[in-house]
XYZ file of C-alpha atoms in Angstrom:
417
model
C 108.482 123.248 84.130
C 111.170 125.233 83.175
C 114.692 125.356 84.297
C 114.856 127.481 87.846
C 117.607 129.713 87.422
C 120.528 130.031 90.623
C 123.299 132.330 91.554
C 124.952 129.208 92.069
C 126.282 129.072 88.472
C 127.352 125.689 88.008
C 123.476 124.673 88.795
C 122.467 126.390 85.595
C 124.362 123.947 83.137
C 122.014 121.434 81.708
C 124.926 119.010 82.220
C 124.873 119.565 86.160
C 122.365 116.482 87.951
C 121.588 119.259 90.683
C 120.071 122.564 89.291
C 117.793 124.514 91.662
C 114.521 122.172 90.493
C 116.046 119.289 92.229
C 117.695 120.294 95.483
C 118.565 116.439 96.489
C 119.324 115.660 100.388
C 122.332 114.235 101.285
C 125.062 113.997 104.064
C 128.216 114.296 104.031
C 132.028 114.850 105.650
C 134.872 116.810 105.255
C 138.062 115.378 106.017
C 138.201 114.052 109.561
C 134.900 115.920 110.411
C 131.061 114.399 111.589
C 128.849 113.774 109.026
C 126.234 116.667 108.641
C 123.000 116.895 106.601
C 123.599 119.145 102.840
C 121.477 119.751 99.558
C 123.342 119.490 96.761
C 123.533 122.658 94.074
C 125.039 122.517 91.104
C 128.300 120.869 91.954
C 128.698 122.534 95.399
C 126.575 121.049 98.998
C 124.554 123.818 101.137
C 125.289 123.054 105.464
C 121.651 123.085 105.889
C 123.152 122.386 109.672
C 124.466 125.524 109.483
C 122.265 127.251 107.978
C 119.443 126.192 110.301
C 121.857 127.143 113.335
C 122.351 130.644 111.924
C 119.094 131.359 111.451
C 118.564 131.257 107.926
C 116.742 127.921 107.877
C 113.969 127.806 110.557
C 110.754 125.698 110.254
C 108.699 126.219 113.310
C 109.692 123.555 115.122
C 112.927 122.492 117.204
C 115.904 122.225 115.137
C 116.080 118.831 112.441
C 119.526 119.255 111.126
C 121.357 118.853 114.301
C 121.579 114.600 113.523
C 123.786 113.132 110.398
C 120.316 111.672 108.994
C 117.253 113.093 107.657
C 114.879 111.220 109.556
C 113.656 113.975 111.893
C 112.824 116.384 108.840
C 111.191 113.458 107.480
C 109.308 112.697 110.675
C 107.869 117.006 110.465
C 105.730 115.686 107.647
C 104.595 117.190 104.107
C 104.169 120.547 105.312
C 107.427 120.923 106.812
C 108.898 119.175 103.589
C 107.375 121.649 101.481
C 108.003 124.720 103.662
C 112.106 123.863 103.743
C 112.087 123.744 99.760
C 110.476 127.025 99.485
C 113.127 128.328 101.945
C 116.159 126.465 99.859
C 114.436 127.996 96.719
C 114.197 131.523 98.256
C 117.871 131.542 99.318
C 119.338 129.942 95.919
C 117.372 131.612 92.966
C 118.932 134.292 91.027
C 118.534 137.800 92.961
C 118.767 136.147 95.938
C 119.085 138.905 98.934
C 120.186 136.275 100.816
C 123.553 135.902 98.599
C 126.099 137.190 101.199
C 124.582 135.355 104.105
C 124.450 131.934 102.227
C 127.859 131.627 100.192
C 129.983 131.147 103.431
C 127.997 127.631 103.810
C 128.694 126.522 100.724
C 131.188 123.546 100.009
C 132.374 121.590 96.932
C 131.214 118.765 96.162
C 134.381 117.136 95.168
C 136.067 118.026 98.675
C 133.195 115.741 100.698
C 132.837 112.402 101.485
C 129.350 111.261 100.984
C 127.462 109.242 103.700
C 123.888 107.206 104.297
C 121.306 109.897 104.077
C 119.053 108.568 106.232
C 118.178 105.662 109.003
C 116.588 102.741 107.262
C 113.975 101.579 109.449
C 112.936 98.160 107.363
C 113.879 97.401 103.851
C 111.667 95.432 101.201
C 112.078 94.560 97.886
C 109.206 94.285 95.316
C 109.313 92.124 92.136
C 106.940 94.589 89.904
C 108.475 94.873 86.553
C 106.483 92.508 83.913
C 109.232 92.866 82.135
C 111.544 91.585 84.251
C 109.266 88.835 85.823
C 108.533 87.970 82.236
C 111.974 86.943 81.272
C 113.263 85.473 84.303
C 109.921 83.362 84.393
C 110.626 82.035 80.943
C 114.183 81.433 81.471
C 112.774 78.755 84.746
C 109.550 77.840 83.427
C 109.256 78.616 79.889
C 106.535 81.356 78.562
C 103.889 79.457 78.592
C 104.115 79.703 82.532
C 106.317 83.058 82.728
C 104.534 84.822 85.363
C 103.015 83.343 88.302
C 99.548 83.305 88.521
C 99.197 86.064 91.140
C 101.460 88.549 89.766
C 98.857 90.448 87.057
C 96.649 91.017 90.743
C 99.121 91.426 93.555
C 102.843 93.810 93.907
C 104.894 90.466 95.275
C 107.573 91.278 97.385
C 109.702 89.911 100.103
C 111.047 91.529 103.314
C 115.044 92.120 103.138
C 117.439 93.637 105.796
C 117.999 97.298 106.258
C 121.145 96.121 107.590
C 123.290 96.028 104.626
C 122.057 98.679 103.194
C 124.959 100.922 102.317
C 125.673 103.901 100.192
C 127.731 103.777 96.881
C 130.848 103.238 96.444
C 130.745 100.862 99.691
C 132.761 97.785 98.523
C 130.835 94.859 97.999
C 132.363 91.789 99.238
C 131.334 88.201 97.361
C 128.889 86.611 99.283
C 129.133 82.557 99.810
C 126.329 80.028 101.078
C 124.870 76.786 99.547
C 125.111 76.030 96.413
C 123.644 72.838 94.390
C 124.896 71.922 91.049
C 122.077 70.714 88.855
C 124.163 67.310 88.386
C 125.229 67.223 91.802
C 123.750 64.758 94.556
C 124.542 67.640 97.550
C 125.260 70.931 97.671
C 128.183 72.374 98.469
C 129.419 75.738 100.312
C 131.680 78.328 98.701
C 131.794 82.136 96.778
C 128.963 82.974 94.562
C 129.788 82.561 90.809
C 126.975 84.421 89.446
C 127.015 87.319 91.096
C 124.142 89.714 89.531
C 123.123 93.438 89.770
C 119.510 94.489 89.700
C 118.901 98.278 88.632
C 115.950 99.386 91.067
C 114.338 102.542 92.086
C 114.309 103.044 95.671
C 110.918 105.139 97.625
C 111.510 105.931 101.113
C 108.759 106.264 103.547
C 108.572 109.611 105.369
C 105.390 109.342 107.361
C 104.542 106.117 109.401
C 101.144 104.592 109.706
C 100.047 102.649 112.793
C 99.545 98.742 112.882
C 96.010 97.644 112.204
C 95.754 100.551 109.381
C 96.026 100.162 106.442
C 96.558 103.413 103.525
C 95.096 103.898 100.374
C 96.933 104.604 97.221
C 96.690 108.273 97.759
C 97.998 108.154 101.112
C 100.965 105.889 100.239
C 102.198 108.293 97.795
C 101.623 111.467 100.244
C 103.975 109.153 102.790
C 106.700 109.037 100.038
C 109.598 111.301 101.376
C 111.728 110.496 97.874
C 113.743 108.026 96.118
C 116.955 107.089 95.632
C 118.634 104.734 92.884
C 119.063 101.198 94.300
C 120.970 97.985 93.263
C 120.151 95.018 95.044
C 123.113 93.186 94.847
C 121.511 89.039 93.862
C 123.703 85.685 94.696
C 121.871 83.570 91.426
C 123.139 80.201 92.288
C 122.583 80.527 96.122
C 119.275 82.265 95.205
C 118.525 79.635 92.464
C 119.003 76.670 95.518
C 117.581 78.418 98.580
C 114.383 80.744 97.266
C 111.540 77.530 97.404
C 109.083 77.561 99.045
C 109.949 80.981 101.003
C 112.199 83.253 98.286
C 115.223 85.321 98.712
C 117.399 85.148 101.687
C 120.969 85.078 101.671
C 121.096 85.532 97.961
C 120.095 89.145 98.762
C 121.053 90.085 102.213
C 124.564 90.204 101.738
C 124.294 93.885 100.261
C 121.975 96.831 98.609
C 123.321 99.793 97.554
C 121.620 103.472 97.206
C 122.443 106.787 95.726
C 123.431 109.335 98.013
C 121.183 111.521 96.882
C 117.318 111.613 98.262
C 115.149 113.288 95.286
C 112.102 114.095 96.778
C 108.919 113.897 95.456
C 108.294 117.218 94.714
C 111.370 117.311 92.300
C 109.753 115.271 90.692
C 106.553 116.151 89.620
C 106.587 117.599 86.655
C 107.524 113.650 85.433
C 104.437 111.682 86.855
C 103.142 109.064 83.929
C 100.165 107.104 84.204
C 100.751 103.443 84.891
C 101.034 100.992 81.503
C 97.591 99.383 80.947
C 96.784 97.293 83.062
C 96.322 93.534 81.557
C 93.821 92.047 84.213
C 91.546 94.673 86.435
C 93.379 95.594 89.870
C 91.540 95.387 92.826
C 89.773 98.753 94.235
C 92.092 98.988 96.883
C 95.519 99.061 94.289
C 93.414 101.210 91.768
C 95.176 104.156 91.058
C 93.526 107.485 90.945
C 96.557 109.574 89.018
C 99.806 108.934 87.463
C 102.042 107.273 90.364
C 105.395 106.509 88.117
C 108.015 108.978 86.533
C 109.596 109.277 83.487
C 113.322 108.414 84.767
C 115.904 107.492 82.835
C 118.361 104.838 83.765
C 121.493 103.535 83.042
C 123.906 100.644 84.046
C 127.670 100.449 83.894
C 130.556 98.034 84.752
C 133.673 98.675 84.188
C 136.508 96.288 85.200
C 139.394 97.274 87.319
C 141.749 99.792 85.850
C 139.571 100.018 82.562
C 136.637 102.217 81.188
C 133.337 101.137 81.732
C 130.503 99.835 79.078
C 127.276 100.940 79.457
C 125.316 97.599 79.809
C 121.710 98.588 79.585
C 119.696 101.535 79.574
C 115.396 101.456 80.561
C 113.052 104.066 82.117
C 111.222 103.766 85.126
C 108.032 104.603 83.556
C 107.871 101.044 82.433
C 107.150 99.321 85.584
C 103.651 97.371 86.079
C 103.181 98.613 89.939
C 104.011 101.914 91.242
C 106.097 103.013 94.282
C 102.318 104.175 95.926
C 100.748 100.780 95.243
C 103.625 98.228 96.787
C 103.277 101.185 99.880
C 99.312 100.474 99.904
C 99.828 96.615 99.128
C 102.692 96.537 102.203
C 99.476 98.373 104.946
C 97.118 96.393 103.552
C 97.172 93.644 106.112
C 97.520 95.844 108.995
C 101.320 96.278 108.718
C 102.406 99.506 110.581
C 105.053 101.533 107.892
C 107.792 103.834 109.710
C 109.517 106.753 108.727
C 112.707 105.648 107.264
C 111.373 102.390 105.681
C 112.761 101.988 101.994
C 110.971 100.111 99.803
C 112.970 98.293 96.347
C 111.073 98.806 93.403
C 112.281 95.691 92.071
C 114.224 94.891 88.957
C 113.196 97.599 85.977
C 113.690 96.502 83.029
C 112.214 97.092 79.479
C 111.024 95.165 76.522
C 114.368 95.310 74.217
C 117.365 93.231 75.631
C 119.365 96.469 75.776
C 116.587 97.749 78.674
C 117.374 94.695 80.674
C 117.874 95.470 84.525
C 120.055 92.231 85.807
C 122.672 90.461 83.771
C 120.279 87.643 84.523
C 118.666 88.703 81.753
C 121.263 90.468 79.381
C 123.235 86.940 79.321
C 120.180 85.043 79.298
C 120.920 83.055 82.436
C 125.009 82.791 81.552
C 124.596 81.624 77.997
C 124.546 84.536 75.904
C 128.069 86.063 77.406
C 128.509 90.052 76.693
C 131.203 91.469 75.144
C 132.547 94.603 77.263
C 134.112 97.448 75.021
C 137.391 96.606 76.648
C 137.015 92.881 74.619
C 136.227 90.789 77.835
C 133.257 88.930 78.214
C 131.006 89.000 81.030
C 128.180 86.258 82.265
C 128.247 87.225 86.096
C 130.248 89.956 87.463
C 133.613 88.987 88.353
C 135.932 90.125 91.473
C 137.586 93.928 90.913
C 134.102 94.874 88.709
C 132.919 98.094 89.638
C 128.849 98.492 88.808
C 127.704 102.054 88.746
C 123.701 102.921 88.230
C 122.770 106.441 87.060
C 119.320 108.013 86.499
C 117.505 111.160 85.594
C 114.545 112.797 84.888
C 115.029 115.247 81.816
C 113.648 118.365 81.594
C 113.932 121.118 78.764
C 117.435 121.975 79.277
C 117.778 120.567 82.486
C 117.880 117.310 84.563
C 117.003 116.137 87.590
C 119.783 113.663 88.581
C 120.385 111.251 91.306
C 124.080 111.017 91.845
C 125.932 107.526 91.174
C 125.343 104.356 93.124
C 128.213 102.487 92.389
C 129.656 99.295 94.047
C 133.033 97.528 93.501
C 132.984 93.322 94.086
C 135.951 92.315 96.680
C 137.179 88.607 96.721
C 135.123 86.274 98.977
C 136.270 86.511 102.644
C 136.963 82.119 103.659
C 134.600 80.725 105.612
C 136.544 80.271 109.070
């Protein structure tokens, strides 16, 4: 598809993450004002708010802009997501009549505060990069025994908390809990020392589905509203004492940051790739009957305080084993009712060179392969005053479809009281 031209200029640079094929959701502030819902363009924010109170935006149905979220839009449905991007198209493409009438509700970017786009209902977090699963499986339990035995047949995943689920550039503060020394006859309590990143695409569930019901693979990806980036902050050495027998818990719950962005689905889809090949047969009911992933490009940073950043690793989405549609159908399968709002973690992406790595789990190889920043530091575990920042985008000809940062800087451990 080719670039979709806007009398916004700055949306017409192939540098901008917002041109008129992407029209991400957002909210956002202006000084001491309430939050309000905007699309981003180019490097300005349409008041959709205001729009839809002036008449310009109208859907058919009672007003969904009127809340800082975009939950009610989401709870409309496909039709009514479709029918607001042909009006955002109509009233931003080049030879616009509606030029005059729209400018006035335009704002800069760079005057805004950015804000959660959207209510999280439930958050979980899959575990669906082989990748991924492959090295952190060999790291514990050698190759031989790298994945688990179910992990070629089911999208494993673990339910999280929606609430610490922030935006970017929310400060992260060091979580502490248990931890156990491998030498040591107790464990003890105390900050985190290996505090880990994982780079993860987040899908957000617009449509709900009632309990008893489950949704085929089709219908999952139909319920996707859009995606956002998504870094699911991991406490190793709590995580590496606590997970058996029942996995994460407050390894991850202390924090997971998104984008502020929402690219929807339909932004999209001129990057759907078909799955990689599968190695064992999936069951009928995770069969897939079109390409369910995207070719996204991603990119970690960390940068320590005062200094540049170093680009840590760089994968693509399109690498992942089980799609966004899939861990959807896997999650209904049982009968679990899905709710508009729920976000679900892809998990961990991460590709087959050690520069695609998505944790520095991996990139240090569990602490003992230390990287060297391009400041001259070395890093095993992020340390206190880091600042993380994911970035991602699909790439067109000439054009990209962006997600905005989701960035996070590590605060000192709070004391236990």
């Amino acid at each position: 598809m080719p670039l979709i031209r806007s009398w916004v200029t700055s949306a017409n640079s192939k540098e901008t993450p917002f041109p008129l094929n992407n029209l991400p959701y957002g909210v956002f502030s202006i000084g001491g004002a309430s939050p309000i819902c905007g699309v981003a363009i180019g490097d300005m924010i349409l008041d959709v708010a205001a729009c839809e109170a002036a008449g310009l935006i109208n859907l058919g149905v009672e007003p969904v802009f009127q809340l800082p979220a975009w939950n009610p839009l989401m709870a409309q449905g496909p039709d009514s997501w479709a029918a607001l991007r042909r009006i955002l198209v109509e009233l931003l493409e080049e030879g616009s009549s509606h030029r005059n009438d729209i400018e006035q509700f335009l704002v800069r970017q760079a005057d805004v505060e950015m804000h959660m786009p959207f209510r999280v209902g439930e958050f979980t977090d899959f575990y669906a990069s082989r990748h991924h699963a492959t090295n952190v499986g060999t790291m514990f339990r050698g190759p031989e025994n790298a994945l688990p035995p179910n992990w070629l047949h089911i999208p494993i995943g673990y339910n999280g908390r929606a609430s610490t689920v922030v935006v970017s550039k929310t400060p992260i503060t060091r979580p502490s809990g248990q931890i156990k020394a491998p030498d040591a006859d107790m464990p003890s309590f105390g900050p985190c020392e290996r505090l880990d990143f994982e780079l993860e695409l987040g899908a957000i569930v617009g449509c709900s589905s009632k309990m008893g019901c489950p949704v085929s693979v089709q219908q999952a990806d139909d319920m996707i509203f859009g995606y956002v980036l998504l870094n699911d902050w991991s406490a190793r050495d709590i995580q590496a004492w606590e997970y058996q027998p029942l996995g994460p818990f407050q390894a991850k719950a202390f924090a997971t940051s998104i984008s502020p962005w929402i690219v929807t689905k339909a932004a999209l889809e001129a990057f759907r790739m078909p799955s990689p090949a599968q190695v064992k047969p999936l069951l009928p009911y995770l069969q897939e009957p079109g390409p369910m992933l995207y070719d996204i490009a991603l990119e970690v940073a960390l940068a320590p305080t005062g200094k540049p950043a170093t680009v840590l690793t760089r994968t693509n989405y399109k690498q992942m084993y089980y799609s966004a549609a899939q861990q959807l159908t896997h999650h209904a399968s049982s009968g679990c009712a899905m709710s508009v709002g729920d976000l679900l973690g892809s998990g961990t992406i991460s590709g087959s060179g050690k520069s695609e790595r998505g944790s520095l789990l991996e990139l240090s190889w569990g602490g003992t392969e230390p990287l060297t920043l391009d400041t001259g530091e070395t890093r095993r575990f992020i340390e206190d005053g880091d600042t993380v920042t994911l970035t991602g985008a699909a790439l067109g000809d000439g054009y990209q479809i962006g997600f905005g940062a989701c960035a996070g800087t590590v605060l000192p451990a709070i004391p236990y009281p």
